C-alpha cells in the first residue's frame, strides 16, 4: 500500500511511527510542513523536518517531545554568556550539528529536498521524507502591540510558540511566501500516486494548513484518485498536543473535532478530505460531520503508547479502504 501523509512535527512524527509499525504500511511518503522554518544564529532550522527525522530515526527525546535524546546544552550557555539573542530559542549541541550541515549545503546551492535526503541517509527514517516546498515560507502571527501605529505587529511563529507560549491573543496567521511557493520535487506525484492520503493529527492551521497553502499541493489533494482521510488533533475540549486552539481561534474556527473537519471541508464540496477520525469521546459530533459531506468514525485517538498509536493508524487506513 502506498501511503502519503501530510504532517507537522511532534504529534505527526509519533503518528507516522505508529503507521510505520503496520505490516501493510511498507511504502510511506511523508510531506512535512516547512513554514515553521527559521534562520537563527546564521543557521537554517527546520523544526518539523527534524522532529520527523529524529523520531523515525530513533534519535528523539520522547520525554521532552522535541530535539535529540541525551542532549547537552554547552553552546546555548556560551551564547547566553556572550549576550547573544534570541535567548528564548535553544539549540542543543547534537542538534546544532544538523543545522550546520543543512546551512552549509544550502549555502552551497543544494535545495531543501536534496539536503533533507542527505540528512535522512544517516537517520534512515524508514519513510520517504519530503519538504512541502523548496521555497522559503515562514509563518508569522499577528499580535497586539500598542507601540505600533496600527496597534499590531507580526512576529515569527517560533517567537509566538516558543517565547510567548501562545499566551497572547493571535489576531491572524500569515504564511509569508506561500503564494509564490511551489511543491517540492516528488510531492505532487506522491499525492496523486497514493492508495490513501492521510492528514496526521497535526495543527490544522500552521502545519497541515500551510502544506495545503502551497497551490499545487492543494490541487493535487483535491484531484487525488485515492481517498483522503484525516485524524482530529482535537480530543474533547482541546488539542492533544501543542496549542492548536490558539491558532484555530486566530482564524475563527471553533475548537472541536467537527469544526476542524468543516475547516478542511469535504472534497465532494471543493474541500480536502473524504473521511475523518474523531476520538470516541467526540462521538456525538458524527452526525454534524456527516452532514458536511465527510464520512466520520469514532475511535480512541490518544497516542498513549506505540500500540495505541498503531491502532489509530490502522483505523485511518481502514477508513480509507472503506471509502475506496
Tab-separated table of C-alpha atoms in Angstrom, residues 36-207:
chain	number	residue	atom	x	y	z
A	36	UNK	CA	7.860	26.718	10.813
A	37	UNK	CA	11.416	27.084	9.470
A	38	UNK	CA	13.541	29.931	10.754
A	39	UNK	CA	17.045	31.342	10.342
A	40	UNK	CA	18.753	31.902	13.711
A	41	UNK	CA	22.410	32.341	14.652
A	42	UNK	CA	23.189	32.203	10.935
A	43	UNK	CA	21.697	28.705	10.695
A	44	UNK	CA	18.708	27.311	8.811
A	45	UNK	CA	16.482	25.462	11.269
A	46	UNK	CA	13.633	23.172	10.144
A	47	UNK	CA	11.797	22.065	13.316
A	48	UNK	CA	9.149	19.799	11.753
A	49	UNK	CA	11.505	18.071	9.333
A	50	UNK	CA	13.922	17.424	12.194
A	51	UNK	CA	11.221	16.141	14.553
A	52	UNK	CA	10.144	13.650	11.911
A	53	UNK	CA	13.704	12.646	11.077
A	54	UNK	CA	14.829	12.220	14.683
A	55	UNK	CA	11.654	10.449	15.847
A	56	UNK	CA	11.531	7.995	12.956
A	57	UNK	CA	15.299	7.518	13.079
A	58	UNK	CA	15.315	6.643	16.784
A	59	UNK	CA	17.181	9.743	17.973
A	60	UNK	CA	14.466	11.901	19.522
A	61	UNK	CA	13.861	12.801	23.139
A	62	UNK	CA	10.385	11.387	23.668
A	63	UNK	CA	10.096	12.723	27.214
A	64	UNK	CA	10.740	16.310	26.160
A	65	UNK	CA	8.866	15.837	22.908
A	66	UNK	CA	11.420	17.534	20.655
A	67	UNK	CA	15.135	17.558	19.925
A	68	UNK	CA	17.768	14.869	20.375
A	69	UNK	CA	17.964	12.291	23.119
A	70	UNK	CA	20.744	12.626	25.705
A	71	UNK	CA	21.274	16.194	24.563
A	72	UNK	CA	23.698	18.685	26.111
A	73	UNK	CA	23.475	22.491	26.061
A	74	UNK	CA	27.019	23.849	26.198
A	75	UNK	CA	26.704	26.060	23.109
A	76	UNK	CA	23.427	27.528	24.377
A	77	UNK	CA	25.086	28.504	27.660
A	78	UNK	CA	28.059	30.033	25.856
A	79	UNK	CA	25.819	32.083	23.579
A	80	UNK	CA	23.943	33.327	26.640
A	81	UNK	CA	27.240	34.256	28.286
A	82	UNK	CA	28.043	36.427	25.268
A	83	UNK	CA	24.603	38.003	25.454
A	84	UNK	CA	23.626	36.685	22.031
A	85	UNK	CA	19.924	36.876	21.222
A	86	UNK	CA	17.473	35.324	20.895
A	87	UNK	CA	17.962	33.606	24.237
A	88	UNK	CA	14.489	32.052	24.117
A	89	UNK	CA	15.364	29.610	21.309
A	90	UNK	CA	17.775	26.939	22.486
A	91	UNK	CA	19.771	24.626	20.244
A	92	UNK	CA	21.255	21.511	21.774
A	93	UNK	CA	24.845	20.585	20.944
A	94	UNK	CA	23.956	17.481	18.927
A	95	UNK	CA	21.028	19.188	17.249
A	96	UNK	CA	23.336	22.037	16.272
A	97	UNK	CA	25.328	19.710	14.025
A	98	UNK	CA	22.224	19.046	11.900
A	99	UNK	CA	21.670	22.763	11.368
A	100	UNK	CA	25.330	23.358	10.500
A	101	UNK	CA	25.225	20.639	7.832
A	102	UNK	CA	21.918	21.928	6.446
A	103	UNK	CA	23.176	25.502	6.300
A	104	UNK	CA	26.451	24.561	4.627
A	105	UNK	CA	24.610	22.573	1.960
A	106	UNK	CA	22.023	25.336	1.476
A	107	UNK	CA	24.762	27.932	1.052
A	108	UNK	CA	26.463	25.632	-1.453
A	109	UNK	CA	23.334	25.706	-3.613
A	110	UNK	CA	21.581	22.468	-2.679
A	111	UNK	CA	17.791	22.543	-2.432
A	112	UNK	CA	15.987	21.729	0.812
A	113	UNK	CA	14.827	18.455	-0.777
A	114	UNK	CA	18.410	17.475	-1.533
A	115	UNK	CA	19.569	18.488	1.931
A	116	UNK	CA	16.766	16.502	3.563
A	117	UNK	CA	17.648	13.398	1.560
A	118	UNK	CA	21.293	13.734	2.601
A	119	UNK	CA	20.399	14.071	6.282
A	120	UNK	CA	17.997	11.135	6.096
A	121	UNK	CA	20.769	8.963	4.674
A	122	UNK	CA	22.192	8.996	8.191
A	123	UNK	CA	18.936	8.638	10.126
A	124	UNK	CA	17.199	6.066	7.897
A	125	UNK	CA	13.666	7.039	8.986
A	126	UNK	CA	12.040	4.166	7.101
A	127	UNK	CA	9.862	6.553	5.087
A	128	UNK	CA	10.430	8.921	2.202
A	129	UNK	CA	10.592	12.322	3.860
A	130	UNK	CA	9.880	15.336	1.647
A	131	UNK	CA	9.619	19.031	2.483
A	132	UNK	CA	6.380	20.565	1.258
A	133	UNK	CA	8.370	23.073	-0.790
A	134	UNK	CA	11.947	24.020	-1.554
A	135	UNK	CA	10.887	27.673	-1.474
A	136	UNK	CA	11.192	29.787	1.648
A	137	UNK	CA	7.917	30.070	3.561
A	138	UNK	CA	7.803	31.396	7.118
A	139	UNK	CA	4.661	31.673	9.204
A	140	UNK	CA	4.114	34.890	11.149
A	141	UNK	CA	1.479	35.570	13.782
A	142	UNK	CA	-0.207	38.946	14.174
A	143	UNK	CA	-0.433	40.137	17.795
A	144	UNK	CA	-1.455	43.352	19.548
A	145	UNK	CA	1.280	45.943	20.049
A	146	UNK	CA	0.217	49.417	21.303
A	147	UNK	CA	3.640	50.828	20.357
A	148	UNK	CA	2.901	50.306	16.653
A	149	UNK	CA	0.830	52.882	14.698
A	150	UNK	CA	-1.534	50.109	13.618
A	151	UNK	CA	-1.740	48.709	17.138
A	152	UNK	CA	-0.478	45.359	15.907
A	153	UNK	CA	2.667	43.676	14.628
A	154	UNK	CA	3.629	40.347	13.110
A	155	UNK	CA	6.146	38.086	14.812
A	156	UNK	CA	7.672	34.840	13.616
A	157	UNK	CA	5.665	31.781	14.564
A	158	UNK	CA	8.592	30.410	16.572
A	159	UNK	CA	8.655	33.512	18.748
A	160	UNK	CA	4.902	33.225	19.314
A	161	UNK	CA	5.117	29.489	20.043
A	162	UNK	CA	8.396	29.190	21.961
A	163	UNK	CA	8.924	32.557	23.668
A	164	UNK	CA	5.305	33.581	24.259
A	165	UNK	CA	3.910	30.017	24.543
A	166	UNK	CA	0.813	31.247	22.658
A	167	UNK	CA	-0.157	33.160	25.806
A	168	UNK	CA	-1.166	36.327	23.929
A	169	UNK	CA	-4.127	36.598	21.601
A	170	UNK	CA	-3.326	35.830	17.975
A	171	UNK	CA	-5.133	38.187	15.601
A	172	UNK	CA	-4.094	36.458	12.403
A	173	UNK	CA	-1.750	33.935	10.808
A	174	UNK	CA	0.334	34.955	7.791
A	175	UNK	CA	2.489	32.369	5.979
A	176	UNK	CA	4.926	34.730	4.272
A	177	UNK	CA	5.949	33.498	0.821
A	178	UNK	CA	3.211	30.885	0.486
A	179	UNK	CA	1.681	32.493	-2.614
A	180	UNK	CA	4.935	32.135	-4.539
A	181	UNK	CA	5.832	28.655	-3.258
A	182	UNK	CA	5.567	25.504	-5.345
A	183	UNK	CA	5.607	21.879	-4.289
A	184	UNK	CA	8.996	20.261	-3.790
A	185	UNK	CA	10.034	17.537	-6.269
A	186	UNK	CA	8.080	14.351	-5.712
A	187	UNK	CA	5.340	15.892	-3.578
A	188	UNK	CA	2.582	16.113	-6.181
A	189	UNK	CA	3.339	12.631	-7.530
A	190	UNK	CA	3.293	11.217	-4.008
A	191	UNK	CA	-0.235	12.561	-3.537
A	192	UNK	CA	-1.551	11.527	-6.953
A	193	UNK	CA	0.006	8.032	-6.870
A	194	UNK	CA	-1.047	7.123	-3.322
A	195	UNK	CA	-3.544	4.445	-2.375
A	196	UNK	CA	-4.579	6.639	0.551
A	197	UNK	CA	-3.675	10.176	1.625
A	198	UNK	CA	-3.669	10.841	5.369
A	199	UNK	CA	-3.704	14.117	7.294
A	200	UNK	CA	-1.804	13.415	10.513
A	201	UNK	CA	-3.265	14.804	13.772
A	202	UNK	CA	-1.122	17.919	13.410
A	203	UNK	CA	-2.007	21.581	13.784
A	204	UNK	CA	-4.695	22.296	11.159
A	205	UNK	CA	-3.619	25.932	10.743
A	206	UNK	CA	0.172	26.145	10.902
A	207	UNK	CA	1.104	22.564	9.932
